[in-house]
Amino acid sequence: MTARTTAKARTRVLRAAGLAGLLALAAACTGDTPAPPTAVVDRGTVSSAVSASGSLVSITQQNLGFADRGQIAELFVKVGDAVQAGQPLARLDDAAARSQLASAQAKLDQQQASLGKLTGGNSVEAAQAALDSAREVLDATRDQVAATDAADASAVDRARVQLAFDKKQLELAKRQLQKDQKACAAATATTTAPATPPATEGSPDSPGLLAGLSSANSTNTGNTTSTNLACTAIRTDQQAVQTAKANVVSSQTALDAAEHQRDTDRAQGRVSIANAESTVSDAQSQLDGAGNDAPADIDVQAAVVRDAENTVADAQRAVDNAVLRAPVAGTVSAINGAVGDFVAAAGGATPLAPGTDARIPAAAGSADAAAADSASNGAFITLNDLQTFQLVVPFEESDAAQVAPNQRVDVTVDAVPGLTSPGTVVAVAPTADQISGVVSYYATIVLTQVDPQLKDGQTAQADVLTKVVDDVLRVPAAAVRQENGRTVVSLPGSDGQPVTREFTPGMVGDRFTEVRAGLDEGQEVLLPQATVQATANGGGGPGGN
């Protein structure tokens, strides 16, 4: 929680304490005992946020990319398409991410089973569920590895067939070249040999001599035609041989690449199967020991469960990040990739305007302003003609560690009281800046809804919801306290005295704490109040309970 958020919570407590003090003082003056302030356990959202301030900036371009690198599996849009906020634009191959999510969920189930055992839950059933889930993950992993291996084997077979075909074509081209070379040489030798007149008697004008000359001329004419055809074809045959050689080299390269991909996928598949088998083994061990009710430290196991929940949340975020969605409405002006291409993770254009071409108001007019306003390098999809605002704000390093792309943001504007606009984190700068001596990281936030009251340059605060759970049982955080390692609240007693009640907490938010067990919906809990102790001369002073 940031210092600003802590200050807000402290202010709310002080205000409540001051109001309670005034009520107690009024009661002391009138002689009436005021009713203690209470709250009701209800269902709703529990969230925690980190906050930072900046200025709204109107934008006309968004350069978008994936949070993680990967291979493009699907493109849902083309250049020129108009898209709406939240619309899917492209998807990466998420098989590995889904496998990691399933594995993380199986481990969470296992840890929750252990916690249930310690707190009196049905640990055997939970452990069995964890084992079943782990086995499903193992089966799915084996199926995926088998499918990948079959696809790789098919690719290798196709590459081998193509190589054999290209080698055959090269052999045919060489034979044709040799055939035409021999024909050309033979015809040329015949054509250039001296003509020998047939042996005849009598004068040159005799019928026998004329017939011999005519036959020789006819033979020479035929040889010349044959020579021209064979010799002319030699150049074409040579080109065909060179083309066939290039095809053989290309086919050999494709075969080598297919075999390398097959070997790489097989190695990765063995690792994936080994990990899944290890998870099944752990789950089986947990099930075998589920009947042993030995005492254990509940707090330690609860911390393990929270850590497993964070791992599941990270894995789910990786799956969600495989789909690139439009943060705002716009028109697709560029797509830098095609299905099958590998793309790198988006890192933002500059450390000052991560993920977009937004300028940072504090740097306007500086030497870096032009760079901040230029288009981001390495953008996968570019959206143009946007009628919205974005906010580039610095988060101090401990808060920045909790900020990630696609998180929900509540944006409030000082000039428009009561207006809260939803937004989305686009990117976080990969490098830090020193701002007033504090190490900070800039984050770019895009408003997903625009109000006509918003204007460029207005001061705004961004509350990034780092953790959110919806529709859960909750109790105001002000009513919760710790006693001897237990989480408790005070309930109104039938005799007017408060009754301490222990409950099992879940997520602890800025204003509410999740209730997992121990309290019922609609139940009243006491809030802390200030008391006024009368003095002998009628004076008094406020105090905390």
Coordinates of C-alpha atoms in Angstrom, one line a residue:
M1 CA 0.0 0.0 0.0
T2 CA 1.4 3.4 -0.9
A3 CA 2.0 6.3 1.5
R4 CA -0.8 8.2 -0.2
T5 CA -3.2 5.3 0.3
T6 CA -2.2 4.8 3.9
A7 CA -2.7 8.5 4.5
K8 CA -6.2 8.3 3.0
A9 CA -7.0 5.3 5.3
R10 CA -5.6 7.2 8.3
T11 CA -7.7 10.3 7.4
R12 CA -10.9 8.1 7.2
V13 CA -10.1 6.6 10.6
L14 CA -9.3 10.1 12.2
R15 CA -12.6 11.5 10.8
A16 CA -14.5 8.5 12.1
A17 CA -12.8 8.9 15.5
G18 CA -13.5 12.7 15.5
L19 CA -17.1 12.1 14.7
A20 CA -17.4 9.5 17.4
G21 CA -15.7 11.8 19.9
L22 CA -18.2 14.6 19.1
L23 CA -21.1 12.1 19.6
A24 CA -19.6 10.9 22.9
L25 CA -19.1 14.5 24.0
A26 CA -22.7 15.3 23.1
A27 CA -23.8 12.3 25.0
A28 CA -21.8 13.3 28.1
C29 CA -23.5 16.7 28.0
T30 CA -27.0 15.2 27.6
G31 CA -26.5 12.2 29.8
D32 CA -27.4 9.8 27.0
T33 CA -25.1 6.9 26.0
P34 CA -24.7 6.9 22.2
A35 CA -25.1 3.7 20.2
P36 CA -21.7 2.3 19.1
P37 CA -21.0 2.6 15.4
T38 CA -21.5 -0.6 13.5
A39 CA -21.1 -2.0 10.0
V40 CA -22.7 -4.9 8.2
V41 CA -20.9 -7.9 6.7
D42 CA -22.0 -7.9 3.0
R43 CA -21.0 -9.2 -0.4
G44 CA -19.0 -7.1 -2.8
T45 CA -15.6 -6.4 -4.2
V46 CA -12.4 -6.4 -2.2
S47 CA -9.5 -4.6 -3.8
S48 CA -6.1 -3.0 -3.1
A49 CA -4.6 -0.3 -5.2
V50 CA -1.5 1.8 -5.7
S51 CA -1.8 5.4 -6.7
A52 CA 0.1 8.1 -8.6
S53 CA -0.8 11.5 -10.1
G54 CA -0.2 13.1 -13.5
S55 CA -1.9 15.0 -16.3
L56 CA -4.3 13.9 -19.0
V57 CA -2.9 13.8 -22.5
S58 CA -5.1 13.6 -25.6
I59 CA -3.8 11.0 -28.1
T60 CA -4.2 10.1 -31.7
Q61 CA -2.2 6.9 -32.0
Q62 CA -1.7 3.7 -30.0
N63 CA 1.1 1.2 -30.6
L64 CA 0.2 -2.1 -29.2
G65 CA 2.2 -5.3 -28.4
F66 CA 2.0 -8.5 -26.4
A67 CA 3.2 -8.6 -22.8
D68 CA 5.2 -11.7 -23.5
R69 CA 7.1 -13.1 -26.6
G70 CA 5.5 -15.9 -28.5
Q71 CA 4.3 -17.2 -31.9
I72 CA 1.2 -15.6 -33.5
A73 CA -1.6 -18.2 -33.7
E74 CA -4.5 -16.0 -34.9
L75 CA -5.1 -12.6 -36.3
F76 CA -8.6 -11.3 -35.9
V77 CA -8.3 -8.0 -37.7
K78 CA -6.7 -6.6 -40.9
V79 CA -5.4 -3.1 -41.8
G80 CA -8.3 -0.7 -42.1
D81 CA -10.7 -2.4 -39.7
A82 CA -12.5 -0.3 -37.1
V83 CA -12.3 -1.9 -33.6
Q84 CA -14.0 -1.3 -30.3
A85 CA -12.4 -1.1 -26.8
G86 CA -11.8 -4.6 -25.5
Q87 CA -12.1 -6.3 -28.9
P88 CA -9.5 -9.1 -29.5
L89 CA -7.0 -8.2 -32.1
A90 CA -4.6 -11.2 -32.2
R91 CA -3.7 -14.3 -30.2
L92 CA -0.4 -16.0 -29.4
D93 CA 0.0 -19.8 -29.1
D94 CA -1.0 -20.2 -25.4
A95 CA -0.5 -24.0 -25.0
A96 CA 2.5 -23.6 -22.7
A97 CA 0.8 -20.9 -20.7
R98 CA -2.3 -23.0 -20.2
S99 CA -0.2 -25.9 -19.1
Q100 CA 1.5 -23.8 -16.5
L101 CA -1.9 -22.4 -15.3
A102 CA -3.2 -26.0 -14.9
S103 CA -0.1 -27.0 -13.0
A104 CA -0.3 -23.9 -10.8
Q105 CA -4.0 -24.6 -10.1
A106 CA -3.2 -28.2 -9.2
K107 CA -0.6 -27.1 -6.7
L108 CA -3.0 -24.5 -5.3
D109 CA -5.6 -27.2 -4.8
Q110 CA -3.0 -29.3 -3.0
Q111 CA -2.1 -26.5 -0.6
Q112 CA -5.8 -25.6 0.0
A113 CA -6.4 -29.3 0.9
S114 CA -3.6 -29.1 3.5
L115 CA -5.1 -25.9 4.9
G116 CA -8.5 -27.5 5.0
K117 CA -7.1 -30.4 6.9
L118 CA -5.6 -28.1 9.5
T119 CA -8.8 -26.0 9.9
G120 CA -11.1 -29.0 10.1
G121 CA -12.1 -29.2 6.5
N122 CA -12.5 -32.4 4.5
S123 CA -8.9 -32.8 3.7
V124 CA -9.2 -36.3 2.1
E125 CA -11.7 -35.1 -0.5
A126 CA -9.7 -32.0 -1.2
A127 CA -6.5 -34.0 -1.6
Q128 CA -8.3 -36.4 -4.0
A129 CA -9.5 -33.4 -6.0
A130 CA -6.0 -32.1 -6.2
L131 CA -4.7 -35.6 -7.3
D132 CA -7.5 -35.8 -10.0
S133 CA -6.6 -32.4 -11.2
A134 CA -2.9 -33.3 -11.4
R135 CA -3.7 -36.4 -13.3
E136 CA -5.8 -34.5 -15.8
V137 CA -2.9 -32.1 -16.3
L138 CA -0.5 -35.1 -16.9
D139 CA -2.9 -36.6 -19.4
A140 CA -3.3 -33.2 -21.2
T141 CA 0.5 -32.7 -21.2
R142 CA 1.0 -36.2 -22.7
D143 CA -1.7 -35.6 -25.4
Q144 CA -0.1 -32.2 -26.2
V145 CA 3.4 -33.7 -26.5
A146 CA 2.1 -36.6 -28.6
A147 CA 0.2 -34.2 -30.9
T148 CA 3.3 -32.0 -31.3
D149 CA 5.5 -35.0 -32.0
A150 CA 3.1 -36.2 -34.6
A151 CA 3.0 -32.8 -36.3
D152 CA 6.8 -32.7 -36.3
A153 CA 7.1 -36.2 -37.7
S154 CA 4.7 -35.3 -40.5
A155 CA 6.8 -32.1 -41.3
V156 CA 10.0 -34.2 -41.4
D157 CA 8.4 -36.8 -43.7
R158 CA 7.2 -34.0 -46.1
A159 CA 10.6 -32.5 -46.1
R160 CA 12.2 -35.9 -47.0
V161 CA 9.7 -36.5 -49.8
Q162 CA 10.4 -33.0 -51.2
L163 CA 14.2 -33.6 -51.0
A164 CA 13.9 -36.9 -52.8
F165 CA 11.8 -35.3 -55.5
D166 CA 14.2 -32.4 -56.0
K167 CA 17.2 -34.9 -56.2
K168 CA 15.3 -36.9 -58.9
Q169 CA 14.6 -33.7 -60.8
L170 CA 18.3 -32.8 -60.6
E171 CA 19.3 -36.2 -61.9
L172 CA 16.9 -35.8 -64.9
A173 CA 18.2 -32.3 -65.6
K174 CA 21.8 -33.6 -65.7
R175 CA 20.8 -36.5 -68.0
Q176 CA 19.1 -34.1 -70.4
L177 CA 22.1 -31.8 -70.4
Q178 CA 24.5 -34.7 -71.2
K179 CA 22.2 -36.0 -73.9
D180 CA 22.0 -32.6 -75.7
Q181 CA 25.8 -32.1 -75.3
K182 CA 26.4 -35.5 -77.0
A183 CA 23.9 -34.8 -79.8
C184 CA 25.4 -31.3 -80.4
A185 CA 28.9 -32.7 -80.6
A186 CA 28.0 -35.6 -82.9
A187 CA 25.9 -33.4 -85.3
T188 CA 28.7 -30.8 -85.4
A189 CA 31.3 -33.4 -86.3
T190 CA 29.1 -34.7 -89.2
T191 CA 28.4 -31.2 -90.5
T192 CA 32.0 -30.1 -90.6
A193 CA 33.5 -33.4 -92.2
P194 CA 34.7 -32.9 -95.9
A195 CA 32.2 -34.3 -98.5
T196 CA 33.6 -37.2 -100.7
P197 CA 31.9 -37.5 -104.1
P198 CA 30.7 -40.9 -104.9
A199 CA 32.9 -42.9 -107.3
T200 CA 31.4 -42.6 -110.8
E201 CA 32.5 -42.9 -114.3
G202 CA 32.1 -40.3 -117.0
S203 CA 31.8 -36.6 -116.8
P204 CA 30.6 -34.5 -113.8
D205 CA 27.3 -34.1 -115.6
S206 CA 26.6 -37.8 -115.5
P207 CA 23.4 -38.8 -113.7
G208 CA 25.3 -40.8 -111.1
L209 CA 27.4 -37.9 -109.9
L210 CA 24.5 -35.5 -109.7
A211 CA 22.6 -38.0 -107.6
G212 CA 25.6 -38.3 -105.2
L213 CA 25.9 -34.5 -104.7
S214 CA 22.2 -34.1 -104.1
S215 CA 22.3 -36.8 -101.4
A216 CA 25.3 -35.1 -99.7
N217 CA 23.6 -31.7 -99.7
S218 CA 20.5 -33.2 -98.2
T219 CA 22.5 -34.9 -95.4
N220 CA 24.3 -31.7 -94.6
T221 CA 21.1 -29.8 -94.3
G222 CA 19.6 -32.3 -91.9
N223 CA 22.7 -32.3 -89.7
T224 CA 22.7 -28.5 -89.5
T225 CA 19.1 -28.5 -88.2
S226 CA 19.8 -31.2 -85.7
T227 CA 23.0 -29.4 -84.5
N228 CA 21.1 -26.1 -84.0
L229 CA 18.3 -27.8 -81.9
A230 CA 20.7 -29.8 -79.7
C231 CA 23.2 -26.9 -79.2
T232 CA 20.5 -24.4 -78.5
A233 CA 19.0 -26.6 -75.7
I234 CA 22.3 -26.8 -73.8
R235 CA 22.0 -23.3 -72.2
T236 CA 18.4 -24.1 -71.1
D237 CA 19.6 -27.5 -69.8
Q238 CA 22.4 -25.8 -67.8
Q239 CA 19.9 -23.4 -66.2
A240 CA 17.6 -26.3 -65.3
V241 CA 20.5 -28.1 -63.6
Q242 CA 21.4 -25.0 -61.5
T243 CA 17.8 -24.5 -60.5
A244 CA 17.5 -28.1 -59.5
K245 CA 20.7 -27.9 -57.5
A246 CA 19.2 -24.8 -55.6
N247 CA 16.0 -26.7 -55.0
V248 CA 18.0 -29.6 -53.5
V249 CA 19.9 -27.3 -51.2
S250 CA 16.7 -25.6 -50.1
S251 CA 15.0 -28.9 -49.5
Q252 CA 17.9 -30.2 -47.5
T253 CA 17.8 -27.0 -45.3
A254 CA 14.1 -27.5 -44.7
L255 CA 14.6 -31.1 -43.7
D256 CA 17.4 -30.1 -41.3
A257 CA 15.2 -27.4 -39.7
A258 CA 12.2 -29.9 -39.4
E259 CA 14.4 -32.5 -37.7
H260 CA 15.9 -29.9 -35.4
Q261 CA 12.4 -28.7 -34.4
R262 CA 11.3 -32.3 -33.8
D263 CA 14.3 -32.9 -31.5
T264 CA 13.7 -29.6 -29.6
D265 CA 10.0 -30.3 -29.1
R266 CA 10.7 -33.8 -28.0
A267 CA 13.2 -32.5 -25.3
Q268 CA 10.7 -29.9 -24.1
G269 CA 7.9 -32.5 -24.1
R270 CA 10.0 -34.8 -21.9
V271 CA 10.5 -32.0 -19.4
S272 CA 6.8 -31.1 -19.4
I273 CA 5.8 -34.7 -18.8
A274 CA 8.4 -35.0 -16.0
N275 CA 7.0 -31.9 -14.3
A276 CA 3.5 -33.1 -14.6
E277 CA 4.4 -36.5 -13.2
S278 CA 6.2 -34.8 -10.3
T279 CA 3.0 -32.9 -9.5
V280 CA 1.0 -36.1 -9.6
S281 CA 3.5 -37.7 -7.2
D282 CA 3.2 -34.8 -4.8
A283 CA -0.6 -34.9 -4.9
Q284 CA -0.6 -38.7 -4.3
S285 CA 1.7 -38.2 -1.3
Q286 CA -0.7 -35.5 0.0
L287 CA -3.6 -37.8 -0.4
D288 CA -1.8 -40.6 1.4
G289 CA -1.1 -38.3 4.4
A290 CA -4.5 -36.6 4.4
G291 CA -5.8 -38.9 7.2
N292 CA -3.1 -37.8 9.6
D293 CA -4.4 -35.0 11.7
A294 CA -1.1 -34.0 13.3
P295 CA -1.1 -30.4 14.6
A296 CA 0.5 -27.8 12.3
D297 CA 0.9 -24.1 12.1
I298 CA -2.2 -22.7 10.3
D299 CA -0.7 -19.3 9.7
V300 CA 2.3 -20.9 7.8
Q301 CA 0.0 -23.0 5.7
A302 CA -2.3 -20.0 5.0
A303 CA 0.8 -18.1 3.7
V304 CA 1.7 -21.1 1.5
V305 CA -1.9 -21.0 0.1
R306 CA -1.6 -17.2 -0.6
D307 CA 1.7 -17.8 -2.4
A308 CA 0.1 -20.5 -4.5
E309 CA -2.8 -18.2 -5.3
N310 CA -0.4 -15.6 -6.5
T311 CA 1.2 -18.2 -8.7
V312 CA -2.2 -19.1 -10.2
A313 CA -2.9 -15.4 -10.7
D314 CA 0.4 -14.9 -12.5
A315 CA -0.3 -18.0 -14.7
Q316 CA -3.8 -16.7 -15.5
R317 CA -2.4 -13.3 -16.4
A318 CA 0.1 -15.1 -18.8
V319 CA -2.9 -16.8 -20.5
D320 CA -4.9 -13.6 -20.6
N321 CA -1.9 -11.7 -22.1
A322 CA -1.8 -14.2 -25.0
V323 CA -4.8 -12.3 -26.4
L324 CA -4.0 -8.8 -27.5
R325 CA -7.1 -6.5 -27.1
A326 CA -7.8 -3.0 -28.2
P327 CA -7.6 -0.8 -25.1
V328 CA -9.7 1.9 -26.8
A329 CA -11.7 2.2 -30.0
G330 CA -9.8 3.1 -33.2
T331 CA -8.8 2.0 -36.7
V332 CA -6.1 -0.5 -37.4
S333 CA -3.4 1.3 -39.4
A334 CA -0.6 -1.2 -39.3
I335 CA 0.0 -4.9 -38.5
N336 CA 3.7 -5.9 -38.2
G337 CA 3.5 -9.7 -38.4
A338 CA 1.6 -12.7 -39.7
V339 CA 0.3 -16.0 -38.4
G340 CA 3.3 -18.2 -37.5
D341 CA 5.7 -15.3 -36.9
F342 CA 7.5 -15.0 -33.5
V343 CA 7.1 -11.6 -31.9
A344 CA 9.0 -10.1 -29.0
A345 CA 7.4 -8.7 -25.8
A346 CA 6.4 -5.0 -26.0
G347 CA 8.8 -2.9 -24.0
G348 CA 7.4 0.6 -24.7
A349 CA 8.7 3.2 -27.0
T350 CA 10.8 5.0 -24.4
P351 CA 11.1 4.8 -20.6
L352 CA 9.1 8.0 -20.5
A353 CA 6.1 6.9 -22.4
P354 CA 6.0 3.1 -22.2
G355 CA 3.8 1.2 -24.7
T356 CA 2.6 4.3 -26.6
D357 CA 3.8 7.4 -28.4
A358 CA 2.4 9.7 -25.6
R359 CA 4.3 12.7 -24.4
I360 CA 4.9 13.1 -20.7
P361 CA 3.5 16.5 -19.7
A362 CA 6.4 17.2 -17.3
A363 CA 8.9 16.8 -20.3
A364 CA 7.0 19.0 -22.7
G365 CA 9.3 21.3 -24.5
S366 CA 12.4 19.4 -23.4
A367 CA 14.9 17.8 -25.8
D368 CA 13.2 14.4 -25.2
A369 CA 9.7 15.7 -26.0
A370 CA 10.0 15.0 -29.7
A371 CA 11.2 11.4 -29.0
A372 CA 8.3 10.9 -26.6
D373 CA 5.8 12.1 -29.2
S374 CA 7.2 9.8 -32.0
A375 CA 5.8 6.4 -32.9
S376 CA 6.9 3.5 -30.8
N377 CA 9.4 1.1 -32.3
G378 CA 8.5 -2.5 -32.5
A379 CA 4.8 -2.1 -32.3
F380 CA 2.9 -5.1 -33.4
I381 CA -0.5 -3.4 -34.2
T382 CA -1.0 0.4 -34.5
L383 CA -4.4 2.0 -33.8
N384 CA -5.1 5.5 -35.1
D385 CA -7.9 8.1 -35.0
L386 CA -8.6 7.6 -31.3
Q387 CA -10.8 10.1 -29.4
T388 CA -9.7 9.4 -25.9
F389 CA -7.1 10.4 -23.2
Q390 CA -4.2 8.7 -21.6
L391 CA -2.2 9.3 -18.5
V392 CA 1.5 8.8 -18.1
V393 CA 2.3 8.7 -14.3
P394 CA 5.4 7.7 -12.2
F395 CA 5.1 5.0 -9.6
E396 CA 7.8 4.7 -6.9
E397 CA 9.7 1.4 -7.2
S398 CA 7.8 -0.6 -4.6
D399 CA 4.4 0.3 -6.2
A400 CA 5.7 -0.1 -9.7
A401 CA 6.6 -3.7 -8.9
Q402 CA 2.8 -4.4 -8.5
V403 CA 1.8 -2.6 -11.8
A404 CA 1.4 -4.7 -15.0
P405 CA -0.3 -4.4 -18.4
N406 CA -4.0 -4.9 -18.6
Q407 CA -4.7 -4.1 -15.0
R408 CA -7.9 -2.1 -14.2
V409 CA -7.5 1.6 -13.2
D410 CA -9.8 4.1 -11.6
V411 CA -9.0 7.6 -12.8
T412 CA -10.2 10.7 -10.9
V413 CA -9.8 14.3 -12.0
D414 CA -9.4 17.1 -9.5
A415 CA -11.4 19.5 -11.7
V416 CA -14.4 17.2 -12.0
P417 CA -15.4 16.1 -8.5
G418 CA -17.4 12.8 -8.3
L419 CA -16.3 11.6 -11.8
T420 CA -14.4 8.3 -11.9
S421 CA -13.3 7.1 -15.4
P422 CA -12.2 3.5 -16.0
G423 CA -8.8 2.8 -17.6
T424 CA -6.3 0.1 -18.5
V425 CA -2.6 -0.1 -17.9
V426 CA -0.9 -0.3 -21.4
A427 CA 2.7 -0.7 -20.3
V428 CA 5.3 0.0 -17.7
A429 CA 8.7 1.5 -18.4
P430 CA 11.5 -1.1 -18.3
T431 CA 14.0 1.5 -16.8
A432 CA 13.7 3.9 -13.9
D433 CA 13.9 7.7 -13.6
Q434 CA 15.0 9.8 -10.7
I435 CA 12.0 12.1 -9.8
S436 CA 12.8 14.4 -6.9
G437 CA 15.3 11.9 -5.6
V438 CA 12.9 9.0 -5.7
V439 CA 13.4 6.0 -8.0
S440 CA 10.3 5.8 -10.1
Y441 CA 8.9 4.0 -13.2
Y442 CA 6.5 5.6 -15.6
A443 CA 3.3 3.7 -16.6
T444 CA 1.0 4.5 -19.4
I445 CA -2.7 4.3 -18.7
V446 CA -5.5 4.6 -21.3
L447 CA -9.0 5.7 -20.4
T448 CA -11.5 3.3 -21.8
Q449 CA -14.4 5.7 -21.4
V450 CA -14.3 9.4 -22.2
D451 CA -16.4 12.1 -20.5
P452 CA -17.0 15.5 -22.3
Q453 CA -15.9 17.2 -19.1
L454 CA -12.3 15.8 -19.5
K455 CA -9.7 18.1 -21.1
D456 CA -6.1 17.8 -22.1
G457 CA -3.7 18.8 -19.3
Q458 CA -6.1 18.3 -16.4
T459 CA -4.5 16.9 -13.2
A460 CA -5.7 13.4 -12.5
Q461 CA -5.0 10.5 -10.1
A462 CA -4.7 6.9 -11.2
D463 CA -5.6 4.2 -8.8
V464 CA -4.3 0.9 -10.3
L465 CA -6.2 -2.1 -8.9
T466 CA -3.3 -4.5 -8.2
K467 CA -5.5 -7.2 -6.6
V468 CA -9.3 -7.6 -7.1
V469 CA -11.8 -10.2 -6.0
D470 CA -15.5 -9.7 -6.9
D471 CA -18.6 -11.0 -5.2
V472 CA -17.1 -12.2 -2.0
L473 CA -18.2 -11.9 1.7
R474 CA -16.4 -8.9 3.2
V475 CA -16.1 -6.9 6.4
P476 CA -14.8 -3.3 6.7
A477 CA -11.0 -3.3 7.4
A478 CA -11.5 -0.7 10.1
A479 CA -13.4 -3.3 12.2
V480 CA -10.6 -6.0 11.9
R481 CA -7.8 -6.4 14.4
Q482 CA -5.2 -9.0 15.4
E483 CA -5.2 -10.7 18.8
N484 CA -2.6 -13.3 19.7
G485 CA -2.1 -14.2 16.1
R486 CA -5.8 -14.5 15.5
T487 CA -7.9 -12.3 13.1
V488 CA -11.0 -11.0 15.1
V489 CA -13.8 -8.5 15.1
S490 CA -16.2 -7.3 17.8
L491 CA -19.9 -8.1 17.6
P492 CA -22.7 -6.4 19.6
G493 CA -23.5 -8.5 22.6
S494 CA -27.0 -9.2 23.9
D495 CA -26.1 -7.6 27.2
G496 CA -24.6 -4.5 25.5
Q497 CA -21.0 -5.7 25.9
P498 CA -18.9 -6.4 22.7
V499 CA -18.2 -10.1 21.9
T500 CA -15.0 -11.0 20.2
R501 CA -15.4 -13.3 17.2
E502 CA -12.6 -14.9 15.3
F503 CA -12.9 -15.4 11.5
T504 CA -10.8 -16.7 8.6
P505 CA -9.7 -13.9 6.4
G506 CA -9.0 -14.0 2.7
M507 CA -7.6 -11.1 0.7
V508 CA -6.9 -7.9 2.7
G509 CA -7.9 -4.8 0.6
D510 CA -7.6 -1.1 1.2
R511 CA -11.1 -0.7 2.6
F512 CA -12.4 -4.3 3.1
T513 CA -11.1 -7.7 4.2
E514 CA -12.5 -10.9 2.6
V515 CA -14.3 -13.3 4.9
R516 CA -13.8 -17.0 4.1
A517 CA -15.3 -18.4 7.3
G518 CA -16.5 -17.4 10.7
L519 CA -19.0 -14.5 9.8
D520 CA -22.3 -14.5 8.1
E521 CA -23.7 -12.1 5.5
G522 CA -25.8 -9.4 7.2
Q523 CA -24.1 -9.8 10.6
E524 CA -23.3 -6.5 12.4
V525 CA -19.8 -5.8 13.6
L526 CA -18.6 -2.9 15.8
L527 CA -16.4 -0.2 14.4
P528 CA -13.7 1.5 16.6
Q529 CA -14.8 4.7 18.3
A530 CA -13.3 7.5 20.4
T531 CA -14.5 7.8 24.0
V532 CA -14.9 10.9 26.2
Q533 CA -14.1 10.6 29.9
A534 CA -15.7 13.3 32.0
T535 CA -13.5 15.0 34.5
A536 CA -14.5 16.2 37.9
N537 CA -14.9 19.8 36.6
G538 CA -16.9 18.8 33.6
G539 CA -14.1 18.8 31.1
G540 CA -13.1 15.8 28.9
G541 CA -10.7 14.5 26.3
P542 CA -11.0 12.1 23.4
G543 CA -9.2 8.7 23.5
G544 CA -9.0 5.6 21.3
N545 CA -10.2 2.1 22.2

